[in-house]
mmCIF file of C-alpha atoms in Angstrom:
data_model
loop_
_atom_site.group_PDB
_atom_site.id
_atom_site.type_symbol
_atom_site.label_atom_id
_atom_site.label_comp_id
_atom_site.label_asym_id
_atom_site.label_seq_id
_atom_site.Cartn_x
_atom_site.Cartn_y
_atom_site.Cartn_z
ATOM 1 C CA MET A 552 -57.928 -45.950 -15.426
ATOM 2 C CA THR A 553 -55.105 -48.005 -16.907
ATOM 3 C CA VAL A 554 -54.037 -45.091 -19.108
ATOM 4 C CA GLY A 555 -54.164 -42.739 -16.130
ATOM 5 C CA ILE A 556 -52.030 -45.022 -14.018
ATOM 6 C CA ALA A 557 -49.526 -45.449 -16.859
ATOM 7 C CA ALA A 558 -49.338 -41.687 -17.316
ATOM 8 C CA ILE A 559 -47.981 -41.152 -13.813
ATOM 9 C CA PRO A 560 -44.546 -42.742 -14.359
ATOM 10 C CA LEU A 561 -44.422 -41.196 -17.822
ATOM 11 C CA ALA A 562 -44.989 -37.748 -16.327
ATOM 12 C CA MET A 563 -42.312 -38.488 -13.748
ATOM 13 C CA LEU A 564 -39.880 -39.453 -16.501
ATOM 14 C CA VAL A 565 -40.622 -36.247 -18.401
ATOM 15 C CA ALA A 566 -40.163 -34.186 -15.234
ATOM 16 C CA MET A 567 -36.899 -35.959 -14.428
ATOM 17 C CA ALA A 568 -35.633 -35.431 -17.981
ATOM 18 C CA SER A 569 -36.438 -31.715 -17.762
ATOM 19 C CA GLU A 570 -34.751 -31.520 -14.392
ATOM 20 C CA PHE A 571 -31.595 -33.183 -15.680
ATOM 21 C CA VAL A 572 -31.481 -30.768 -18.625
ATOM 22 C CA ALA A 573 -31.769 -27.875 -16.171
ATOM 23 C CA LEU A 574 -29.098 -29.497 -14.016
ATOM 24 C CA GLY A 575 -26.742 -29.604 -17.003
ATOM 25 C CA ARG A 576 -27.280 -25.898 -17.645
ATOM 26 C CA GLU A 577 -26.645 -25.104 -13.992
ATOM 27 C CA ARG A 578 -23.457 -27.144 -13.940
ATOM 28 C CA ALA A 579 -22.265 -25.311 -17.059
ATOM 29 C CA LEU A 580 -23.105 -21.987 -15.381
ATOM 30 C CA MET A 581 -21.126 -22.936 -12.276
ATOM 31 C CA GLN A 582 -18.151 -24.085 -14.360
ATOM 32 C CA THR A 583 -18.161 -20.884 -16.407
ATOM 33 C CA ALA A 584 -18.213 -18.819 -13.210
ATOM 34 C CA ALA A 585 -15.299 -20.791 -11.746
ATOM 35 C CA ASP A 586 -13.327 -20.497 -15.004
ATOM 36 C CA ALA A 587 -13.826 -16.723 -15.217
ATOM 37 C CA ALA A 588 -12.919 -16.209 -11.562
ATOM 38 C CA ALA A 589 -9.795 -18.373 -11.809
ATOM 39 C CA LEU A 590 -8.610 -16.441 -14.878
ATOM 40 C CA SER A 591 -9.197 -13.116 -13.134
ATOM 41 C CA GLY A 592 -7.412 -14.343 -10.026
ATOM 42 C CA ALA A 593 -4.422 -15.625 -11.996
ATOM 43 C CA GLN A 594 -4.192 -12.340 -13.851
ATOM 44 C CA ASN A 595 -4.263 -10.317 -10.660
ATOM 45 C CA LEU A 596 -1.899 -12.651 -8.822
ATOM 46 C CA THR A 597 0.813 -12.230 -11.416
ATOM 47 C CA LEU A 598 0.258 -8.491 -11.656
ATOM 48 C CA VAL A 599 0.459 -7.706 -7.976
ATOM 49 C CA GLY A 600 3.460 -9.860 -7.173
ATOM 50 C CA SER A 601 4.277 -12.104 -4.268
ATOM 51 C CA SER A 602 4.543 -9.295 -1.705
ATOM 52 C CA ALA A 603 1.081 -7.792 -2.245
ATOM 53 C CA ARG A 604 -1.460 -10.246 -3.565
ATOM 54 C CA GLN A 605 -5.142 -9.593 -4.042
ATOM 55 C CA SER A 606 -7.529 -10.952 -1.435
ATOM 56 C CA THR A 607 -9.171 -14.222 -2.456
ATOM 57 C CA THR A 608 -12.439 -12.846 -1.067
ATOM 58 C CA ASP A 609 -12.758 -10.503 -4.038
ATOM 59 C CA VAL A 610 -12.294 -13.379 -6.471
ATOM 60 C CA GLU A 611 -14.940 -15.426 -4.660
ATOM 61 C CA ARG A 612 -17.346 -12.488 -4.894
ATOM 62 C CA PHE A 613 -16.533 -12.188 -8.578
ATOM 63 C CA ALA A 614 -17.491 -15.851 -9.083
ATOM 64 C CA MET A 615 -20.739 -15.399 -7.157
ATOM 65 C CA ALA A 616 -21.671 -12.451 -9.354
ATOM 66 C CA GLN A 617 -21.379 -14.661 -12.441
ATOM 67 C CA VAL A 618 -24.079 -17.133 -11.347
ATOM 68 C CA GLY A 619 -26.716 -14.428 -10.937
ATOM 69 C CA GLU A 620 -30.197 -15.503 -9.827
ATOM 70 C CA PHE A 621 -29.194 -19.181 -9.613
ATOM 71 C CA ALA A 622 -27.867 -18.315 -6.156
ATOM 72 C CA ASN A 623 -31.504 -17.655 -5.145
ATOM 73 C CA ARG A 624 -32.557 -21.211 -6.066
ATOM 74 C CA ALA A 625 -29.576 -23.042 -4.610
ATOM 75 C CA THR A 626 -26.968 -22.789 -1.893
ATOM 76 C CA VAL A 627 -23.891 -21.655 -3.806
ATOM 77 C CA SER A 628 -20.342 -21.094 -2.564
ATOM 78 C CA PHE A 629 -16.909 -20.621 -4.104
ATOM 79 C CA LYS A 630 -13.456 -21.040 -2.615
ATOM 80 C CA ALA A 631 -10.413 -19.366 -4.205
ATOM 81 C CA THR A 632 -6.811 -20.418 -3.553
ATOM 82 C CA GLN A 633 -3.573 -18.772 -4.659
ATOM 83 C CA GLY A 634 -0.843 -21.184 -5.712
ATOM 84 C CA SER A 635 2.815 -20.551 -4.957
ATOM 85 C CA ASP A 636 3.609 -21.576 -8.540
ATOM 86 C CA GLY A 637 1.534 -18.748 -10.020
ATOM 87 C CA THR A 638 -1.644 -20.767 -10.485
ATOM 88 C CA TYR A 639 -5.051 -19.782 -9.164
ATOM 89 C CA THR A 640 -7.697 -22.335 -8.194
ATOM 90 C CA VAL A 641 -11.420 -21.731 -7.774
ATOM 91 C CA GLU A 642 -13.699 -24.494 -6.469
ATOM 92 C CA GLY A 643 -17.475 -24.153 -6.563
ATOM 93 C CA LEU A 644 -20.263 -26.024 -4.812
ATOM 94 C CA ALA A 645 -24.019 -25.707 -5.382
ATOM 95 C CA LEU A 646 -26.724 -27.602 -3.473
ATOM 96 C CA ARG A 647 -30.340 -27.391 -4.634
ATOM 97 C CA PRO A 648 -33.564 -29.305 -3.973
ATOM 98 C CA SER A 649 -34.379 -32.461 -5.962
ATOM 99 C CA PHE A 650 -37.377 -34.775 -6.379
ATOM 100 C CA PHE A 651 -39.741 -35.873 -3.615
ATOM 101 C CA GLY A 652 -38.374 -33.683 -0.856
ATOM 102 C CA ASP A 653 -34.740 -34.295 -1.769
ATOM 103 C CA LEU A 654 -35.157 -38.081 -1.676
ATOM 104 C CA VAL A 655 -34.056 -38.557 -5.294
ATOM 105 C CA PRO A 656 -31.160 -38.125 -5.069
ATOM 106 C CA PRO A 657 -30.893 -38.104 -1.277
ATOM 107 C CA GLY A 658 -30.116 -34.654 0.052
ATOM 108 C CA GLY A 659 -30.750 -32.915 -3.275
ATOM 109 C CA PHE A 660 -28.606 -32.239 -6.305
ATOM 110 C CA ARG A 661 -24.924 -31.516 -5.639
ATOM 111 C CA ILE A 662 -22.921 -29.634 -8.276
ATOM 112 C CA GLU A 663 -19.144 -29.497 -7.814
ATOM 113 C CA VAL A 664 -16.815 -27.638 -10.199
ATOM 114 C CA LYS A 665 -13.152 -26.705 -10.203
ATOM 115 C CA ALA A 666 -10.965 -24.438 -12.343
ATOM 116 C CA ILE A 667 -7.198 -23.866 -12.279
ATOM 117 C CA ALA A 668 -5.768 -20.964 -14.281
ATOM 118 C CA GLU A 669 -2.229 -19.789 -14.945
ATOM 119 C CA SER A 670 -0.557 -16.939 -16.805
ATOM 120 C CA MET A 671 1.351 -17.603 -19.994
ATOM 121 C CA GLN A 672 2.954 -14.219 -20.678
ATOM 122 C CA VAL A 673 4.556 -11.567 -18.523
ATOM 123 C CA GLN A 674 4.093 -7.800 -18.855
ATOM 124 C CA PRO A 675 5.723 -5.301 -16.519
ATOM 125 C CA LEU A 676 3.530 -3.204 -14.240
ATOM 126 C CA CYS A 677 4.553 0.407 -14.912
ATOM 127 C CA VAL A 678 1.796 2.792 -13.792
ATOM 128 C CA ILE A 679 -0.813 2.667 -11.009
ATOM 129 C CA GLY A 680 -3.284 5.455 -10.310
ATOM 130 C CA ASP A 681 -4.398 4.388 -6.852
ATOM 131 C CA ASP A 682 -7.455 6.577 -6.202
ATOM 132 C CA GLY A 683 -9.775 3.891 -4.910
ATOM 133 C CA THR A 684 -12.670 6.207 -4.008
ATOM 134 C CA VAL A 685 -16.089 5.565 -5.537
ATOM 135 C CA GLY A 686 -16.374 7.697 -8.647
ATOM 136 C CA GLY A 687 -12.735 8.756 -8.364
ATOM 137 C CA LYS A 688 -10.369 8.959 -11.300
ATOM 138 C CA GLY A 689 -6.972 7.361 -10.850
ATOM 139 C CA ILE A 690 -5.691 8.495 -14.263
ATOM 140 C CA THR A 691 -7.001 11.302 -16.480
ATOM 141 C CA ALA A 692 -5.666 12.847 -19.665
ATOM 142 C CA SER A 693 -7.095 15.756 -21.612
ATOM 143 C CA ASN A 694 -6.364 17.947 -24.631
ATOM 144 C CA ASN A 695 -3.648 16.299 -26.732
ATOM 145 C CA SER A 696 -1.782 14.711 -23.821
ATOM 146 C CA GLY A 697 -1.194 11.033 -23.147
ATOM 147 C CA ILE A 698 0.960 8.152 -21.996
ATOM 148 C CA ARG A 699 3.188 5.932 -24.078
ATOM 149 C CA ALA A 700 4.062 2.776 -22.174
ATOM 150 C CA ARG A 701 4.506 0.085 -24.776
ATOM 151 C CA ASN A 702 4.464 -3.466 -23.410
ATOM 152 C CA CYS A 703 3.486 -2.155 -19.957
ATOM 153 C CA ILE A 704 0.445 -2.385 -17.701
ATOM 154 C CA VAL A 705 -1.099 1.054 -17.052
ATOM 155 C CA HIS A 706 -3.751 0.592 -14.360
ATOM 156 C CA SER A 707 -6.250 2.790 -12.532
ATOM 157 C CA ASN A 708 -7.758 1.559 -9.272
ATOM 158 C CA SER A 709 -10.835 3.637 -10.079
ATOM 159 C CA ASP A 710 -11.940 5.253 -13.334
ATOM 160 C CA PHE A 711 -9.558 5.904 -16.249
ATOM 161 C CA GLU A 712 -10.652 8.874 -18.349
ATOM 162 C CA LEU A 713 -9.412 10.239 -21.669
ATOM 163 C CA ARG A 714 -10.892 13.507 -22.921
ATOM 164 C CA ASN A 715 -10.553 15.435 -26.171
ATOM 165 C CA THR A 716 -7.791 13.862 -28.280
ATOM 166 C CA ALA A 717 -5.826 12.378 -25.385
ATOM 167 C CA THR A 718 -4.304 8.933 -25.996
ATOM 168 C CA VAL A 719 -2.807 6.059 -24.053
ATOM 169 C CA GLU A 720 -0.636 3.489 -25.785
ATOM 170 C CA ALA A 721 0.234 0.601 -23.489
ATOM 171 C CA GLY A 722 0.639 -3.137 -23.349
ATOM 172 C CA SER A 723 -2.610 -3.221 -21.400
ATOM 173 C CA PRO A 724 -4.584 -0.181 -20.164
ATOM 174 C CA ARG A 725 -6.901 -1.227 -17.322
ATOM 175 C CA ALA A 726 -9.394 0.274 -14.890
ATOM 176 C CA THR A 727 -10.993 -1.194 -11.795
ATOM 177 C CA GLY A 728 -13.842 1.226 -12.488
ATOM 178 C CA VAL A 729 -14.759 2.430 -15.967
ATOM 179 C CA ALA A 730 -12.360 3.357 -18.770
ATOM 180 C CA THR A 731 -13.806 6.097 -20.992
ATOM 181 C CA GLY A 732 -12.442 7.689 -24.144
ATOM 182 C CA SER A 733 -11.574 6.558 -27.642
ATOM 183 C CA GLY A 734 -7.812 7.046 -27.446
ATOM 184 C CA PHE A 735 -6.796 3.724 -25.879
ATOM 185 C CA THR A 736 -4.469 1.399 -27.800
ATOM 186 C CA PRO A 737 -5.383 -1.400 -27.359
ATOM 187 C CA ALA A 738 -8.927 -0.965 -26.005
ATOM 188 C CA ALA A 739 -8.939 -0.500 -22.236
ATOM 189 C CA ASN A 740 -10.241 -3.182 -19.892
ATOM 190 C CA SER A 741 -12.955 -1.903 -17.521
ATOM 191 C CA GLY A 742 -13.948 -3.765 -14.385
ATOM 192 C CA ALA A 743 -10.487 -5.181 -13.699
ATOM 193 C CA LEU A 744 -9.612 -6.428 -10.244
ATOM 194 C CA ARG A 745 -8.000 -3.886 -7.949
ATOM 195 C CA ILE A 746 -4.200 -3.879 -7.730
ATOM 196 C CA SER A 747 -3.110 -3.259 -4.162
ATOM 197 C CA ASP A 748 -0.436 -0.673 -3.483
ATOM 198 C CA PRO A 749 2.760 -2.755 -3.837
ATOM 199 C CA PHE A 750 4.581 -0.555 -1.294
ATOM 200 C CA ARG A 751 1.831 -0.105 1.278
ATOM 201 C CA SER A 752 3.861 -1.797 4.030
ATOM 202 C CA ARG A 753 6.801 0.606 3.644
ATOM 203 C CA THR A 754 7.532 3.172 6.335
ATOM 204 C CA ILE A 755 8.155 6.543 4.692
ATOM 205 C CA ALA A 756 9.869 9.084 6.951
ATOM 206 C CA PRO A 757 13.175 10.956 7.333
ATOM 207 C CA PRO A 758 15.664 9.500 9.806
ATOM 208 C CA ALA A 759 14.810 12.397 12.164
ATOM 209 C CA ASP A 760 11.898 14.807 12.455
ATOM 210 C CA CYS A 761 12.198 17.968 10.367
ATOM 211 C CA SER A 762 11.792 20.077 13.522
ATOM 212 C CA THR A 763 15.177 18.843 14.754
ATOM 213 C CA VAL A 764 16.923 20.541 11.805
ATOM 214 C CA PRO A 765 17.541 24.325 11.710
ATOM 215 C CA ASP A 766 15.056 26.209 9.537
ATOM 216 C CA ASN A 767 17.095 27.936 6.837
ATOM 217 C CA GLY A 768 14.131 29.618 5.191
ATOM 218 C CA LEU A 769 14.104 30.357 1.451
ATOM 219 C CA TYR A 770 17.066 30.117 -0.901
ATOM 220 C CA VAL A 771 16.628 31.791 -4.286
ATOM 221 C CA THR A 772 19.348 31.850 -6.911
ATOM 222 C CA SER A 773 19.441 32.603 -10.614
ATOM 223 C CA ALA A 774 23.004 31.680 -11.516
ATOM 224 C CA ASP A 775 24.685 29.611 -8.782
ATOM 225 C CA THR A 776 25.502 25.912 -8.820
ATOM 226 C CA VAL A 777 24.517 24.468 -5.463
ATOM 227 C CA THR A 778 25.955 21.072 -4.542
ATOM 228 C CA LEU A 779 23.878 19.325 -1.897
ATOM 229 C CA SER A 780 25.081 16.444 0.242
ATOM 230 C CA PRO A 781 22.531 13.810 1.314
ATOM 231 C CA GLY A 782 20.610 14.476 4.505
ATOM 232 C CA ILE A 783 17.618 16.413 5.840
ATOM 233 C CA HIS A 784 17.110 19.757 4.098
ATOM 234 C CA ARG A 785 14.893 22.276 5.890
ATOM 235 C CA ILE A 786 15.262 24.958 3.282
ATOM 236 C CA GLU A 787 13.108 25.906 0.311
ATOM 237 C CA TYR A 788 15.154 25.916 -2.864
ATOM 238 C CA ASN A 789 13.953 28.117 -5.689
ATOM 239 C CA MET A 790 16.224 27.610 -8.673
ATOM 240 C CA THR A 791 15.717 30.224 -11.397
ATOM 241 C CA GLY A 792 17.670 31.646 -14.335
ATOM 242 C CA THR A 793 20.489 29.247 -15.185
ATOM 243 C CA SER A 794 21.106 27.976 -11.650
ATOM 244 C CA VAL A 795 21.775 24.296 -10.919
ATOM 245 C CA LEU A 796 20.943 22.176 -7.880
ATOM 246 C CA LYS A 797 23.242 19.161 -7.928
ATOM 247 C CA LEU A 798 22.406 16.311 -5.553
ATOM 248 C CA LEU A 799 25.243 14.089 -4.433
ATOM 249 C CA PRO A 800 24.552 10.326 -4.197
ATOM 250 C CA GLY A 801 22.396 9.328 -1.247
ATOM 251 C CA GLU A 802 19.024 10.023 0.312
ATOM 252 C CA HIS A 803 17.753 13.608 0.355
ATOM 253 C CA TYR A 804 14.848 14.508 2.642
ATOM 254 C CA PHE A 805 13.143 17.778 1.734
ATOM 255 C CA CYS A 806 11.230 19.382 4.599
ATOM 256 C CA LYS A 807 10.290 22.250 2.283
ATOM 257 C CA GLY A 808 9.370 22.522 -1.367
ATOM 258 C CA LEU A 809 11.671 22.550 -4.382
ATOM 259 C CA LYS A 810 10.850 24.870 -7.301
ATOM 260 C CA LEU A 811 12.517 25.117 -10.682
ATOM 261 C CA ARG A 812 11.878 28.138 -12.898
ATOM 262 C CA GLY A 813 13.440 29.715 -15.965
ATOM 263 C CA GLN A 814 16.268 27.416 -17.033
ATOM 264 C CA GLY A 815 16.961 26.169 -13.531
ATOM 265 C CA ARG A 816 18.231 22.605 -13.399
ATOM 266 C CA LEU A 817 17.965 19.713 -10.948
ATOM 267 C CA GLU A 818 20.327 16.795 -11.380
ATOM 268 C CA GLY A 819 21.503 13.784 -9.412
ATOM 269 C CA GLU A 820 22.735 10.222 -9.863
ATOM 270 C CA ASP A 821 22.080 7.444 -7.337
ATOM 271 C CA VAL A 822 19.700 9.670 -5.363
ATOM 272 C CA LEU A 823 16.381 9.514 -3.550
ATOM 273 C CA LEU A 824 14.274 12.640 -3.076
ATOM 274 C CA MET A 825 11.746 12.302 -0.233
ATOM 275 C CA PHE A 826 9.275 15.130 0.348
ATOM 276 C CA THR A 827 7.563 15.482 3.726
ATOM 277 C CA GLY A 828 4.469 17.360 4.919
ATOM 278 C CA GLY A 829 2.857 19.505 2.239
ATOM 279 C CA ASN A 830 5.997 19.876 0.169
ATOM 280 C CA ALA A 831 6.570 18.879 -3.427
ATOM 281 C CA LEU A 832 8.633 19.215 -6.588
ATOM 282 C CA ASP A 833 7.455 21.904 -9.020
ATOM 283 C CA ALA A 834 9.253 22.126 -12.375
ATOM 284 C CA SER A 835 7.941 24.619 -14.908
ATOM 285 C CA GLN A 836 8.909 27.035 -17.703
ATOM 286 C CA ASN A 837 12.168 25.823 -19.331
ATOM 287 C CA SER A 838 13.622 24.154 -16.246
ATOM 288 C CA SER A 839 15.217 20.736 -16.582
ATOM 289 C CA VAL A 840 15.384 17.610 -14.454
ATOM 290 C CA SER A 841 17.749 14.667 -14.769
ATOM 291 C CA LEU A 842 17.517 12.169 -11.906
ATOM 292 C CA SER A 843 18.618 8.579 -11.464
ATOM 293 C CA GLY A 844 17.349 6.605 -8.459
ATOM 294 C CA ARG A 845 19.135 4.827 -5.654
ATOM 295 C CA ARG A 846 21.236 1.848 -6.637
ATOM 296 C CA SER A 847 21.468 0.203 -3.221
ATOM 297 C CA GLY A 848 20.161 0.402 0.317
ATOM 298 C CA PRO A 849 16.580 0.344 1.621
ATOM 299 C CA TRP A 850 15.409 2.761 -1.083
ATOM 300 C CA ALA A 851 17.090 1.005 -3.988
ATOM 301 C CA GLY A 852 15.016 1.475 -7.122
ATOM 302 C CA PHE A 853 13.239 4.640 -5.953
ATOM 303 C CA VAL A 854 13.911 8.169 -7.202
ATOM 304 C CA ILE A 855 11.072 10.386 -5.844
ATOM 305 C CA VAL A 856 8.865 9.593 -2.836
ATOM 306 C CA SER A 857 6.352 11.548 -0.760
ATOM 307 C CA THR A 858 5.347 10.712 2.802
ATOM 308 C CA ARG A 859 1.896 9.278 3.462
ATOM 309 C CA GLY A 860 0.700 12.519 5.040
ATOM 310 C CA ASN A 861 1.738 14.556 2.013
ATOM 311 C CA TYR A 862 -1.192 15.710 -0.146
ATOM 312 C CA ALA A 863 0.696 18.383 -2.117
ATOM 313 C CA ASN A 864 0.555 18.295 -5.915
ATOM 314 C CA PHE A 865 3.753 17.372 -7.753
ATOM 315 C CA THR A 866 3.954 19.398 -10.955
ATOM 316 C CA ILE A 867 5.858 18.777 -14.162
ATOM 317 C CA ALA A 868 5.108 21.661 -16.532
ATOM 318 C CA SER A 869 8.426 21.642 -18.372
ATOM 319 C CA SER A 870 9.289 19.508 -21.379
ATOM 320 C CA ASN A 871 12.929 19.367 -20.288
ATOM 321 C CA VAL A 872 12.251 16.754 -17.613
ATOM 322 C CA ASP A 873 14.010 14.101 -19.631
ATOM 323 C CA LYS A 874 15.289 11.618 -17.061
ATOM 324 C CA LEU A 875 13.368 10.077 -14.171
ATOM 325 C CA LEU A 876 15.097 6.729 -13.851
ATOM 326 C CA GLY A 877 13.478 4.726 -11.071
ATOM 327 C CA THR A 878 10.213 4.502 -9.177
ATOM 328 C CA ILE A 879 8.131 7.557 -8.346
ATOM 329 C CA TYR A 880 5.944 6.738 -5.342
ATOM 330 C CA LEU A 881 3.351 9.320 -4.275
ATOM 331 C CA PRO A 882 0.828 7.357 -2.181
ATOM 332 C CA MET A 883 -1.463 10.281 -1.256
ATOM 333 C CA THR A 884 -0.406 12.767 -3.905
ATOM 334 C CA ARG A 885 -1.475 13.937 -7.345
ATOM 335 C CA LEU A 886 1.108 13.995 -10.126
ATOM 336 C CA GLN A 887 0.253 16.752 -12.603
ATOM 337 C CA VAL A 888 2.014 16.631 -15.970
ATOM 338 C CA SER A 889 1.210 19.638 -18.154
ATOM 339 C CA ALA A 890 4.357 20.002 -20.237
ATOM 340 C CA THR A 891 4.181 20.795 -23.942
ATOM 341 C CA GLY A 892 6.193 17.784 -25.058
ATOM 342 C CA GLU A 893 7.708 14.480 -23.949
ATOM 343 C CA VAL A 894 8.564 13.797 -20.311
ATOM 344 C CA ALA A 895 10.974 11.124 -18.976
ATOM 345 C CA GLU A 896 11.897 9.952 -22.479
ATOM 346 C CA GLY A 897 15.580 9.678 -21.524
ATOM 347 C CA SER A 898 14.980 7.109 -18.754
ATOM 348 C CA GLN A 899 15.863 3.454 -19.256
ATOM 349 C CA TRP A 900 12.794 2.648 -17.206
ATOM 350 C CA SER A 901 10.267 4.417 -15.038
ATOM 351 C CA VAL A 902 7.486 3.324 -12.705
ATOM 352 C CA ILE A 903 4.820 5.627 -11.275
ATOM 353 C CA VAL A 904 2.556 4.764 -8.346
ATOM 354 C CA ALA A 905 0.488 7.798 -7.339
ATOM 355 C CA ARG A 906 -2.946 8.504 -5.941
ATOM 356 C CA ASN A 907 -3.851 10.471 -9.066
ATOM 357 C CA ILE A 908 -2.076 11.036 -12.372
ATOM 358 C CA ASN A 909 -3.396 13.955 -14.421
ATOM 359 C CA LEU A 910 -2.071 14.910 -17.857
ATOM 360 C CA SER A 911 -3.030 17.962 -19.890
ATOM 361 C CA ASN A 912 -1.942 20.252 -22.722
ATOM 362 C CA ASN A 913 0.374 18.375 -25.103
ATOM 363 C CA ALA A 914 2.219 16.463 -22.382
ATOM 364 C CA ARG A 915 3.409 13.018 -23.418
ATOM 365 C CA LEU A 916 4.552 10.863 -20.493
ATOM 366 C CA ILE A 917 7.023 8.264 -21.778
ATOM 367 C CA ILE A 918 7.323 5.109 -19.688
ATOM 368 C CA ASN A 919 10.228 3.012 -20.914
ATOM 369 C CA SER A 920 10.848 -0.553 -19.732
ATOM 370 C CA ASP A 921 14.468 -1.221 -20.659
ATOM 371 C CA TYR A 922 15.432 -2.926 -17.408
ATOM 372 C CA GLU A 923 18.391 -4.882 -18.744
ATOM 373 C CA GLY A 924 21.682 -3.328 -17.690
ATOM 374 C CA SER A 925 20.114 -0.491 -15.700
ATOM 375 C CA PRO A 926 22.250 0.698 -12.775
ATOM 376 C CA VAL A 927 19.036 1.225 -10.800
ATOM 377 C CA PRO A 928 17.361 -2.039 -9.697
ATOM 378 C CA VAL A 929 13.610 -2.484 -10.001
ATOM 379 C CA PRO A 930 11.853 -2.823 -6.613
ATOM 380 C CA THR A 931 9.810 -5.937 -5.938
ATOM 381 C CA GLY A 932 6.156 -5.451 -6.775
ATOM 382 C CA VAL A 933 6.448 -3.303 -9.909
ATOM 383 C CA GLY A 934 8.048 -3.300 -13.338
ATOM 384 C CA ASN A 935 9.421 -6.671 -14.334
ATOM 385 C CA GLN A 936 9.577 -7.596 -10.635
ATOM 386 C CA ALA A 937 5.777 -7.673 -10.369
ATOM 387 C CA GLY A 938 5.542 -10.796 -12.472
ATOM 388 C CA GLY A 939 2.911 -8.759 -14.284
ATOM 389 C CA ALA A 940 0.787 -10.653 -16.765
ATOM 390 C CA ASN A 941 -2.276 -9.660 -18.702
ATOM 391 C CA VAL A 942 -2.628 -11.963 -21.689
ATOM 392 C CA PRO A 943 -2.685 -14.706 -22.545
ATOM 393 C CA LEU A 944 -3.953 -16.777 -19.643
ATOM 394 C CA ARG A 945 -4.993 -20.391 -19.821
ATOM 395 C CA LEU A 946 -7.079 -22.830 -17.887
ATOM 396 C CA ARG A 947 -5.011 -25.773 -16.762
ATOM 397 C CA GLN A 948 -8.137 -27.571 -15.548
#
């Protein structure tokens, strides 16, 4: 009887010791979840920029996913906070039952953790494929095509797929979905947090409806040089042979498509090309394009834009598209690059934000990031104005 009575407190001590060991593991699990979520939040915060930051709800869900089945045995919650100084804080709380109906300790075990993360290195954000549909592909490359964007973030808000011998060389290739293919340098990061469209709040429209401008039909030329003043153009230009379409500085709104064939050329400095409706730029054969974006005004930093109701494909099938200095913004549009050589290699810098970016043949899209001294400013939210950071990050706490 004496031994039996003595065994009771001994059994209680063993049970308490086991419980405290389990409690230590659970605390470590909660801390690891908070650390991982804070690092992901800090990474995304610096990438997206101050004007378009990721929802903290996604980071809190990310933390919850890290604790797994522990959330079934305890009441677990996380709170994420974005700091104005570029830090990201995640606080976690777990409440679970304890001994003797939560009498020891009173109310049950309480696990509190906190993590603060910050970025240590900045990379510009240069390419976003913004197809956020389930199973969609924001960026694809096939055959021997690819992207060279050294020191830049190249990000897909869905899957990122390389087929055949396609390659992507970037500071950091990333996919919110799954990155597939062996041609990534360095290895792509799958499961990244979504990067919101940095320009989603912008109104994209001509100063007047296209229907208010006379319809001038189709203009085809094989040898002329056409000089076009800024304004609304309700005419379809088809430049063939050795013809040239020269855009004067300003904002050009195209209510119809623009095609370049043969050795036709499109050129313009300090210009914006905005395409409405189902209209797009189509450059193929040996045509050439040399464009530099707006240097001032509401569209400073942009060179080619499509309206939000424009689903037409923009096509670059010529290797003589050597200069696209500025931001190309195609929110609902696919950019198809099927040239047989380098594209945009003569630009100091380029940024592309499109619903889909598809490369094929031997096309090599060159994304430079020489922002210093450029006459075209970088818009807030992209390039070196995104505050983009991938690695390294650190935990301050």
